[in-house]
PDB file of C-alpha atoms in Angstrom:
ATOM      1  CA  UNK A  25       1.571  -7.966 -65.075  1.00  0.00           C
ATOM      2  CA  UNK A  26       2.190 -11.697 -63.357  1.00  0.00           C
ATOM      3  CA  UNK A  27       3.236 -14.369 -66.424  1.00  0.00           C
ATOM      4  CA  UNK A  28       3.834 -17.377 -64.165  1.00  0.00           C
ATOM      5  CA  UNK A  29       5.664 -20.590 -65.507  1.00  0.00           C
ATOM      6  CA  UNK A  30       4.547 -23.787 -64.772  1.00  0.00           C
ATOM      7  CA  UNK A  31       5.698 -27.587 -64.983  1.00  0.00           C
ATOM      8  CA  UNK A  32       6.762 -30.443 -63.281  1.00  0.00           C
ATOM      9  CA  UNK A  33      10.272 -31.455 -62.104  1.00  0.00           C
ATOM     10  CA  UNK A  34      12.920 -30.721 -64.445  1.00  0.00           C
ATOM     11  CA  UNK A  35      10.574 -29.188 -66.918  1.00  0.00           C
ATOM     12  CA  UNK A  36      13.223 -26.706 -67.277  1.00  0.00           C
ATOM     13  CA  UNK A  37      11.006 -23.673 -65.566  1.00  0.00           C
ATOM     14  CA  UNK A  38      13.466 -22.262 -64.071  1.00  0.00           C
ATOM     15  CA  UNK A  39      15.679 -22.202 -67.103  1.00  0.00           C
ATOM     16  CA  UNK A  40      12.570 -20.563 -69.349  1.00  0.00           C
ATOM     17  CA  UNK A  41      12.205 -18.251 -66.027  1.00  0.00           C
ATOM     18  CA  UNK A  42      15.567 -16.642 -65.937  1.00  0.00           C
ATOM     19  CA  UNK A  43      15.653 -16.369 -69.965  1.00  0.00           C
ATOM     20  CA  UNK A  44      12.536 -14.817 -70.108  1.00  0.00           C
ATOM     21  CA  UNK A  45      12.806 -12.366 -67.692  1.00  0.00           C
ATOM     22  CA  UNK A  46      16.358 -11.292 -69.566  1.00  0.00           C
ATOM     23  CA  UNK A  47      14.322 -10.983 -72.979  1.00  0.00           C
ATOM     24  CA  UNK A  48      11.489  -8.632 -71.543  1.00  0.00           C
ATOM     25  CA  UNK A  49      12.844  -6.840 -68.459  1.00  0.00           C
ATOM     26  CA  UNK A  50      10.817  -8.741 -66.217  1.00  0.00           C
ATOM     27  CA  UNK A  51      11.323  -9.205 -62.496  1.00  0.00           C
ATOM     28  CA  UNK A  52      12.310 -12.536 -61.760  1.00  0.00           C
ATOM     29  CA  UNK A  53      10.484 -14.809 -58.538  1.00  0.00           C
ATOM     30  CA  UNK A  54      11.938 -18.221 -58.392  1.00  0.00           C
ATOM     31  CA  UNK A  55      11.020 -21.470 -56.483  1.00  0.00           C
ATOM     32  CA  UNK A  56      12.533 -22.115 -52.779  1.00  0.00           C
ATOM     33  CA  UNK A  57      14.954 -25.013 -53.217  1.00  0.00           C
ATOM     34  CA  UNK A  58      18.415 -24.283 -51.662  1.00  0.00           C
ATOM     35  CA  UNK A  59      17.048 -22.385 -48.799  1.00  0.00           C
ATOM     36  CA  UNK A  60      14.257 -24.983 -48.412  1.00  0.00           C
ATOM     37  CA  UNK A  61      14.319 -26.541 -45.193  1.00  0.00           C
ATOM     38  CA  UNK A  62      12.758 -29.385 -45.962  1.00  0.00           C
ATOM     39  CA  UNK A  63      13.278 -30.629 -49.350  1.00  0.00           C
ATOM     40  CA  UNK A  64      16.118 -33.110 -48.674  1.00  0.00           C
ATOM     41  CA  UNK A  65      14.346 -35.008 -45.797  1.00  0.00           C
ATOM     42  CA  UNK A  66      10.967 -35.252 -48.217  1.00  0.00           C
ATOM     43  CA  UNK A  67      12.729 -37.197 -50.666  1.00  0.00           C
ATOM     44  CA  UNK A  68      14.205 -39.405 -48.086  1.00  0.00           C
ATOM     45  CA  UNK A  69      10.753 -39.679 -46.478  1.00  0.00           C
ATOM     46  CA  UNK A  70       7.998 -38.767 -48.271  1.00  0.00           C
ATOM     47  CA  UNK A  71       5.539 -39.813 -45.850  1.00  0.00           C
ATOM     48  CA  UNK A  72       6.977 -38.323 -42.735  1.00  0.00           C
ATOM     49  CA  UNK A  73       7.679 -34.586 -44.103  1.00  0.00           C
ATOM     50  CA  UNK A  74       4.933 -34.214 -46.937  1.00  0.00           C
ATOM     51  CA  UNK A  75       3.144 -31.969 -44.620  1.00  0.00           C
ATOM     52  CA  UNK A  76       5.934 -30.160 -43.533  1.00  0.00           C
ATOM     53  CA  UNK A  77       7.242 -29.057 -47.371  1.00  0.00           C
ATOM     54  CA  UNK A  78       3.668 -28.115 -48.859  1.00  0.00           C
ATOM     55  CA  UNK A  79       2.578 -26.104 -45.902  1.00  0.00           C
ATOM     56  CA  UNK A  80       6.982 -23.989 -46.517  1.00  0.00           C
ATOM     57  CA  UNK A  81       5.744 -23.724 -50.432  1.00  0.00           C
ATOM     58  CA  UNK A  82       2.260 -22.884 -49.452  1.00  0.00           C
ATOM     59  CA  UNK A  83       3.482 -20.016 -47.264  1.00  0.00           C
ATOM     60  CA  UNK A  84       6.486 -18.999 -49.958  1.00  0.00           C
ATOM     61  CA  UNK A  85       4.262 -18.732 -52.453  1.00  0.00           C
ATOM     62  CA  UNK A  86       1.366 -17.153 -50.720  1.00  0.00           C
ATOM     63  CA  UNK A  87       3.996 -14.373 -50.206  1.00  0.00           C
ATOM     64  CA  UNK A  88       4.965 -14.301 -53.718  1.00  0.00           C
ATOM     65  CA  UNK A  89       1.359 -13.610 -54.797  1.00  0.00           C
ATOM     66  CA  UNK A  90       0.225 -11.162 -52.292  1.00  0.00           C
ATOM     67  CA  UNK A  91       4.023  -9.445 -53.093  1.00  0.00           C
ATOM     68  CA  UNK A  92       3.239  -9.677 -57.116  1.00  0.00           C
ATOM     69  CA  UNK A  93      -0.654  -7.893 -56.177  1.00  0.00           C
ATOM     70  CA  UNK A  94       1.266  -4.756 -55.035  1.00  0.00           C
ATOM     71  CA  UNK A  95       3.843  -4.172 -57.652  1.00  0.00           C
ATOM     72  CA  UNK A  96       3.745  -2.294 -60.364  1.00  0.00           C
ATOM     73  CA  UNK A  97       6.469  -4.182 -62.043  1.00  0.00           C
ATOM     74  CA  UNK A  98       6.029  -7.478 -64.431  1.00  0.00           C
ATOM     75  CA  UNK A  99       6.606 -10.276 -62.451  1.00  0.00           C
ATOM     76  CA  UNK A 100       7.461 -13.849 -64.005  1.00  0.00           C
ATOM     77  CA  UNK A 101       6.976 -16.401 -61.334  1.00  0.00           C
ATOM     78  CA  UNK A 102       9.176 -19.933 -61.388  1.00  0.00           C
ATOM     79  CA  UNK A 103       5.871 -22.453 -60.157  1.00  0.00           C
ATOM     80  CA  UNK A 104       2.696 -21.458 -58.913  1.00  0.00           C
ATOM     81  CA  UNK A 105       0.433 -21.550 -55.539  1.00  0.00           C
ATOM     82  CA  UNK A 106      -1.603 -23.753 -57.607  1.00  0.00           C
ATOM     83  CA  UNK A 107       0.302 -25.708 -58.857  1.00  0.00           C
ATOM     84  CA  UNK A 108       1.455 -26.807 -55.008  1.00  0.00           C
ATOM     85  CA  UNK A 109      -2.773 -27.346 -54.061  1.00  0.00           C
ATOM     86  CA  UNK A 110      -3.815 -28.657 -57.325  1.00  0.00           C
ATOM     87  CA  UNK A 111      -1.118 -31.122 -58.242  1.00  0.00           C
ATOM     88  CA  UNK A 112       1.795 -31.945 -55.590  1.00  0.00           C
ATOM     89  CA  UNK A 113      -0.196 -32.303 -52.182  1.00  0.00           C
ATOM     90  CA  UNK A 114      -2.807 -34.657 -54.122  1.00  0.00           C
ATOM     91  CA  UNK A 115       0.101 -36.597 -55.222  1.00  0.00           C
ATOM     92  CA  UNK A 116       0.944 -37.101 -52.230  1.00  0.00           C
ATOM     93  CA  UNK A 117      -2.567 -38.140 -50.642  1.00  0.00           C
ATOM     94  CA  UNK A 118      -3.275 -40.135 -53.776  1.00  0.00           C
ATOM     95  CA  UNK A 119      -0.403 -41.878 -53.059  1.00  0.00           C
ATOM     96  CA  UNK A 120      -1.037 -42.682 -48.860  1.00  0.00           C
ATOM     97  CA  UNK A 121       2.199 -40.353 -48.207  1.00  0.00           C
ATOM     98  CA  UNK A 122       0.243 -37.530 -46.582  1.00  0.00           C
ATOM     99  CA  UNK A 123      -3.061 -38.046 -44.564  1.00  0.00           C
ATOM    100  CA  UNK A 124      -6.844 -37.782 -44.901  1.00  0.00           C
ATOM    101  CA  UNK A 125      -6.547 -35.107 -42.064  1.00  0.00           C
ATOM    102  CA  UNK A 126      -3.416 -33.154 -43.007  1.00  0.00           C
ATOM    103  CA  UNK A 127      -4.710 -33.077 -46.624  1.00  0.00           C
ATOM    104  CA  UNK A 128      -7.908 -31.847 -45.994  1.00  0.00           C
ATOM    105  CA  UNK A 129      -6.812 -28.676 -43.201  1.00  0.00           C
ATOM    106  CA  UNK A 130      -3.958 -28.209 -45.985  1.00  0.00           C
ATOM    107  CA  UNK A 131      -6.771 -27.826 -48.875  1.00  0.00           C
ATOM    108  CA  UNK A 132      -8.728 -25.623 -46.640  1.00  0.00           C
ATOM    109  CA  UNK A 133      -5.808 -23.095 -46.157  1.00  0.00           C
ATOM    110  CA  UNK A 134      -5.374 -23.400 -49.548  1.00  0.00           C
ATOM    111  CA  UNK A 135      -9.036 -21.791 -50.689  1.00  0.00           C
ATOM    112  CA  UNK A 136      -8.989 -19.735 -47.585  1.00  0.00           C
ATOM    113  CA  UNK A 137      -6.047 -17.800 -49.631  1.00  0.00           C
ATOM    114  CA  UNK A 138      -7.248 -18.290 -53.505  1.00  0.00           C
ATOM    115  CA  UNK A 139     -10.737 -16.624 -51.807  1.00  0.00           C
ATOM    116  CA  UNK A 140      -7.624 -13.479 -52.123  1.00  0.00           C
ATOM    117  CA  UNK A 141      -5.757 -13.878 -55.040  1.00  0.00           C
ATOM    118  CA  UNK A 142      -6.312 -13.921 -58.584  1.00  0.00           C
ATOM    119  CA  UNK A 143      -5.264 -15.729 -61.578  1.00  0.00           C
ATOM    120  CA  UNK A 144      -2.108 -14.942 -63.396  1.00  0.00           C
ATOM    121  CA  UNK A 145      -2.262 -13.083 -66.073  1.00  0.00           C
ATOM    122  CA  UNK A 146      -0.467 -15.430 -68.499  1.00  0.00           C
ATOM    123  CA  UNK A 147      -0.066 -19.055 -67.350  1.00  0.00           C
ATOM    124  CA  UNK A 148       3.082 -20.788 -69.374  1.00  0.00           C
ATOM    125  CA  UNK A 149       2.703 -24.661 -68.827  1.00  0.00           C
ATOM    126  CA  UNK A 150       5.949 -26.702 -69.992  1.00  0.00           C
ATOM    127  CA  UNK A 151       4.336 -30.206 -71.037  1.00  0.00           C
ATOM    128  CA  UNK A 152       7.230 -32.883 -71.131  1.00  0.00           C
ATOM    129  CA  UNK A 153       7.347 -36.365 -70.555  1.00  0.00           C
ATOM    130  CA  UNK A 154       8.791 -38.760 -68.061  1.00  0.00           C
ATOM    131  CA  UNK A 155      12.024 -39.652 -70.284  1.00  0.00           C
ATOM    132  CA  UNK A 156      12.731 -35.652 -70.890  1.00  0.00           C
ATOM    133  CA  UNK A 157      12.231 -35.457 -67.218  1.00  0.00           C
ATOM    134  CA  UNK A 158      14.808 -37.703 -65.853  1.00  0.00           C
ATOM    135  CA  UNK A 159      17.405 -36.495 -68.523  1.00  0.00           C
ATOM    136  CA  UNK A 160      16.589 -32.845 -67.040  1.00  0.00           C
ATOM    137  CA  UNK A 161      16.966 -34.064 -63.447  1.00  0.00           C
ATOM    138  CA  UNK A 162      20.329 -36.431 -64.259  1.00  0.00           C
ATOM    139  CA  UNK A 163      21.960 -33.472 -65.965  1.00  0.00           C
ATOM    140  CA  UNK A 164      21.704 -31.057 -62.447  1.00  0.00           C
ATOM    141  CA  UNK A 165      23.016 -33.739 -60.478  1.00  0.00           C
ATOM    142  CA  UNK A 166      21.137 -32.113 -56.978  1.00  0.00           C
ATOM    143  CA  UNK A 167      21.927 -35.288 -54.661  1.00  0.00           C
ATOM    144  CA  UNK A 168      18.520 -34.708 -52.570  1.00  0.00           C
ATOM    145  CA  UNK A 169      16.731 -35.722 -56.262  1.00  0.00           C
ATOM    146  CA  UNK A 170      18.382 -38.744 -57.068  1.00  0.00           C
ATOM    147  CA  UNK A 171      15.925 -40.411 -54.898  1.00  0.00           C
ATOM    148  CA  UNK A 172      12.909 -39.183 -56.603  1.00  0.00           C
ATOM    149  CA  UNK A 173      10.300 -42.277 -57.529  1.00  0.00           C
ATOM    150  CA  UNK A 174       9.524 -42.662 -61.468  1.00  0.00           C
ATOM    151  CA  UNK A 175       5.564 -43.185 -60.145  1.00  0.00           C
ATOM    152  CA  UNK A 176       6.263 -39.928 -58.390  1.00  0.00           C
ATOM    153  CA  UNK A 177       6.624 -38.096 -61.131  1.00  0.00           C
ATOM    154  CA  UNK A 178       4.181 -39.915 -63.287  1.00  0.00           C
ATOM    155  CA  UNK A 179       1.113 -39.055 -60.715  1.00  0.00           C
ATOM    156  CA  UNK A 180       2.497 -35.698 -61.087  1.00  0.00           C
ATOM    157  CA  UNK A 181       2.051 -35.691 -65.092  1.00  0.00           C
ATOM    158  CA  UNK A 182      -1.262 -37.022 -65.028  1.00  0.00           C
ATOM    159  CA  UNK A 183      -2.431 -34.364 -62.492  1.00  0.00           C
ATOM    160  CA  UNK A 184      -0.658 -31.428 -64.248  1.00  0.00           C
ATOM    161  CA  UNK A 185      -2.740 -32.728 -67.344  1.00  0.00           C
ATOM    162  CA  UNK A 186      -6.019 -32.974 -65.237  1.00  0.00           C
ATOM    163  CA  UNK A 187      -5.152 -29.374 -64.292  1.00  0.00           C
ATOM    164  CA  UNK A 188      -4.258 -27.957 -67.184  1.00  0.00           C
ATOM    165  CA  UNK A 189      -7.439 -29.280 -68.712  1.00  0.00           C
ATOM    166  CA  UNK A 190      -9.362 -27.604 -66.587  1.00  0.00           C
ATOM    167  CA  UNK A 191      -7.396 -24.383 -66.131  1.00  0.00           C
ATOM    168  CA  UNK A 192      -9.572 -21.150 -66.652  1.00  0.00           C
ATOM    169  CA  UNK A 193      -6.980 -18.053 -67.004  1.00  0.00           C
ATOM    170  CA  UNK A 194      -5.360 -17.294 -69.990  1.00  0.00           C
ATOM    171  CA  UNK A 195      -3.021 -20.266 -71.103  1.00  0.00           C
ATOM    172  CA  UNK A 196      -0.102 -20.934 -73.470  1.00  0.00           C
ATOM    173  CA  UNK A 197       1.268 -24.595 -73.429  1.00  0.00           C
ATOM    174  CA  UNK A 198       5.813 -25.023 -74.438  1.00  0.00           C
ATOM    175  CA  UNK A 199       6.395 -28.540 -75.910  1.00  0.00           C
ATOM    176  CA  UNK A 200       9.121 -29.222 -73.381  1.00  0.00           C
ATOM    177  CA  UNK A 201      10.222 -32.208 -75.332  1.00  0.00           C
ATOM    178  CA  UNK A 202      10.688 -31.037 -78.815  1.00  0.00           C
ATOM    179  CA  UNK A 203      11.632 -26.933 -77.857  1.00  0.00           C
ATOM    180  CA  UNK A 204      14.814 -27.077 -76.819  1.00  0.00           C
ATOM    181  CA  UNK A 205      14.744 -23.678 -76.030  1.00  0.00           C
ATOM    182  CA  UNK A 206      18.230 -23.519 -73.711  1.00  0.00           C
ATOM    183  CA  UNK A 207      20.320 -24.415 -76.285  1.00  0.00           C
ATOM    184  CA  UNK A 208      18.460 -23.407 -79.757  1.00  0.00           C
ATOM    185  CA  UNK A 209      18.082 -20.230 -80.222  1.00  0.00           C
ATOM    186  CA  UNK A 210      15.220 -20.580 -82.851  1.00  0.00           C
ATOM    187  CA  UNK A 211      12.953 -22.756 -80.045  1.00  0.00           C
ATOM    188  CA  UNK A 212      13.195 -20.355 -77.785  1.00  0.00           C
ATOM    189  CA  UNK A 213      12.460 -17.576 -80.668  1.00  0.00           C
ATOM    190  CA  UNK A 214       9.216 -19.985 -80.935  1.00  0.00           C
ATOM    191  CA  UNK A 215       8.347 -19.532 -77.205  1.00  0.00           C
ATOM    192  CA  UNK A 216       8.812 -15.987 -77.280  1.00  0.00           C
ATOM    193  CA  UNK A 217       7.003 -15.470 -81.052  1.00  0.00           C
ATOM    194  CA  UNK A 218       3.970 -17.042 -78.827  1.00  0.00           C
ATOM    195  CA  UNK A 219       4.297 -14.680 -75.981  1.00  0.00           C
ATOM    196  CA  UNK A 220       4.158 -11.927 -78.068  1.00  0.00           C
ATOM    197  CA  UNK A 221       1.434 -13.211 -79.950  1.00  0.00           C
ATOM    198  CA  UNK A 222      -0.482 -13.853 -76.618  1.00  0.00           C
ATOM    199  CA  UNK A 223       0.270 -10.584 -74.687  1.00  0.00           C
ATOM    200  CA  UNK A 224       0.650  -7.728 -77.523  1.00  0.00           C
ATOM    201  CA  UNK A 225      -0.860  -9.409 -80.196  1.00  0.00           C
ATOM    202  CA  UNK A 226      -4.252  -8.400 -81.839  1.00  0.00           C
ATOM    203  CA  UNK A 227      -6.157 -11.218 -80.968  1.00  0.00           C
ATOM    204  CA  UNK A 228      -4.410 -13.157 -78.254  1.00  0.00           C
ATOM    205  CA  UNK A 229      -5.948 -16.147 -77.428  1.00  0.00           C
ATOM    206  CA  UNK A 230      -5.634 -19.554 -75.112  1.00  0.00           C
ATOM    207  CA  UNK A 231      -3.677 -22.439 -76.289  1.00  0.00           C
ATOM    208  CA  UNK A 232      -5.201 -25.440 -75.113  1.00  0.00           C
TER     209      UNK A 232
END
């Protein structure tokens, strides 16, 4: 099975990642960010490298998926290849940091490789808002984020919405801002009450 998480910066994905994968046995896949070779000089220039760091995630994540096909294992994955084409490089063209022509041969890989994948088979979307975001992002202290733009993240909310919306696999949706699930015990009990409910229950069904 593939359960991916999904989210926008300091969502806490990676948190809900690693706990969940302790709770069921699954096989943890996390995002690229300390062996990312490109991260720090994005968020010093956006413009310059936008290209540069979706085409890395596109190709990291491309991996992941075509890796998670083949196993027989369950596989809970920290982000998604869709998230990257459906959310972050629009950001960034919506926003005049990546071009008309990068964004368009970038969106044309993209479908080239969703033409051989398919959809997870339980997508976990952390909603949270801009305030819970910051706080999350403060509180890890990573130096290459303390330049990240409030409108930054804000395009990214409204297009993880938009996406979300929209989204056609089987969905379960974690009120980041109220589940407080690293440090309460009973939130994350919530999460993982929902899970079950989803996966093993009777009549699982999409929470949109």
């Amino acid at each position: 099975m593939h359960i991916a998480i999904a989210g926008n910066i300091g969502s806490g994905k990676t948190t809900l990642t690693t706990m969940l994968a302790k709770r069921y046995g699954w096989i943890p896949h996390f995002e690229p960010v300390d062996d990312n070779p490109y991260l720090a000089d994005f968020y010093e220039d956006m413009t310059r490298w936008s290209f540069n760091l979706q085409i890395f995630f596109l190709n990291k994540r491309f991996k992941d998926v075509v890796e998670i096909s083949k196993s027989t294992e369950t596989i809970i994955q920290d982000r998604t290849i869709f998230e990257d084409a459906c959310i972050f490089a629009p950001n960034l063209h919506k926003m005049n940091m990546m071009s008309d022509r990068d964004f368009d041969n970038y969106t044309d890989l993209f479908y080239l490789m969703m033409s051989l994948v398919k959809l997870p088979d339980l997508m976990i979307y952390i909603r949270s808002g801009i305030p819970n975001l910051v706080s999350n992002i403060q509180k890890r202290g990573r130096d290459f984020e303390k330049s990240i733009r409030l409108d930054y993240l804000q395009g990214l909310n409204t297009l993880y919405e938009d996406w979300i919306s929209g989204y056609k696999g089987k969905l379960m949706i974690v009120d980041g801002d109220h589940l407080k699930f690293k440090d309460n015990p009973k939130d994350f009990q919530v999460i993982t009450d929902m899970i079950d409910d989803r996966l093993y229950g009777l009549f699982p069904f999409n929470d949109k």
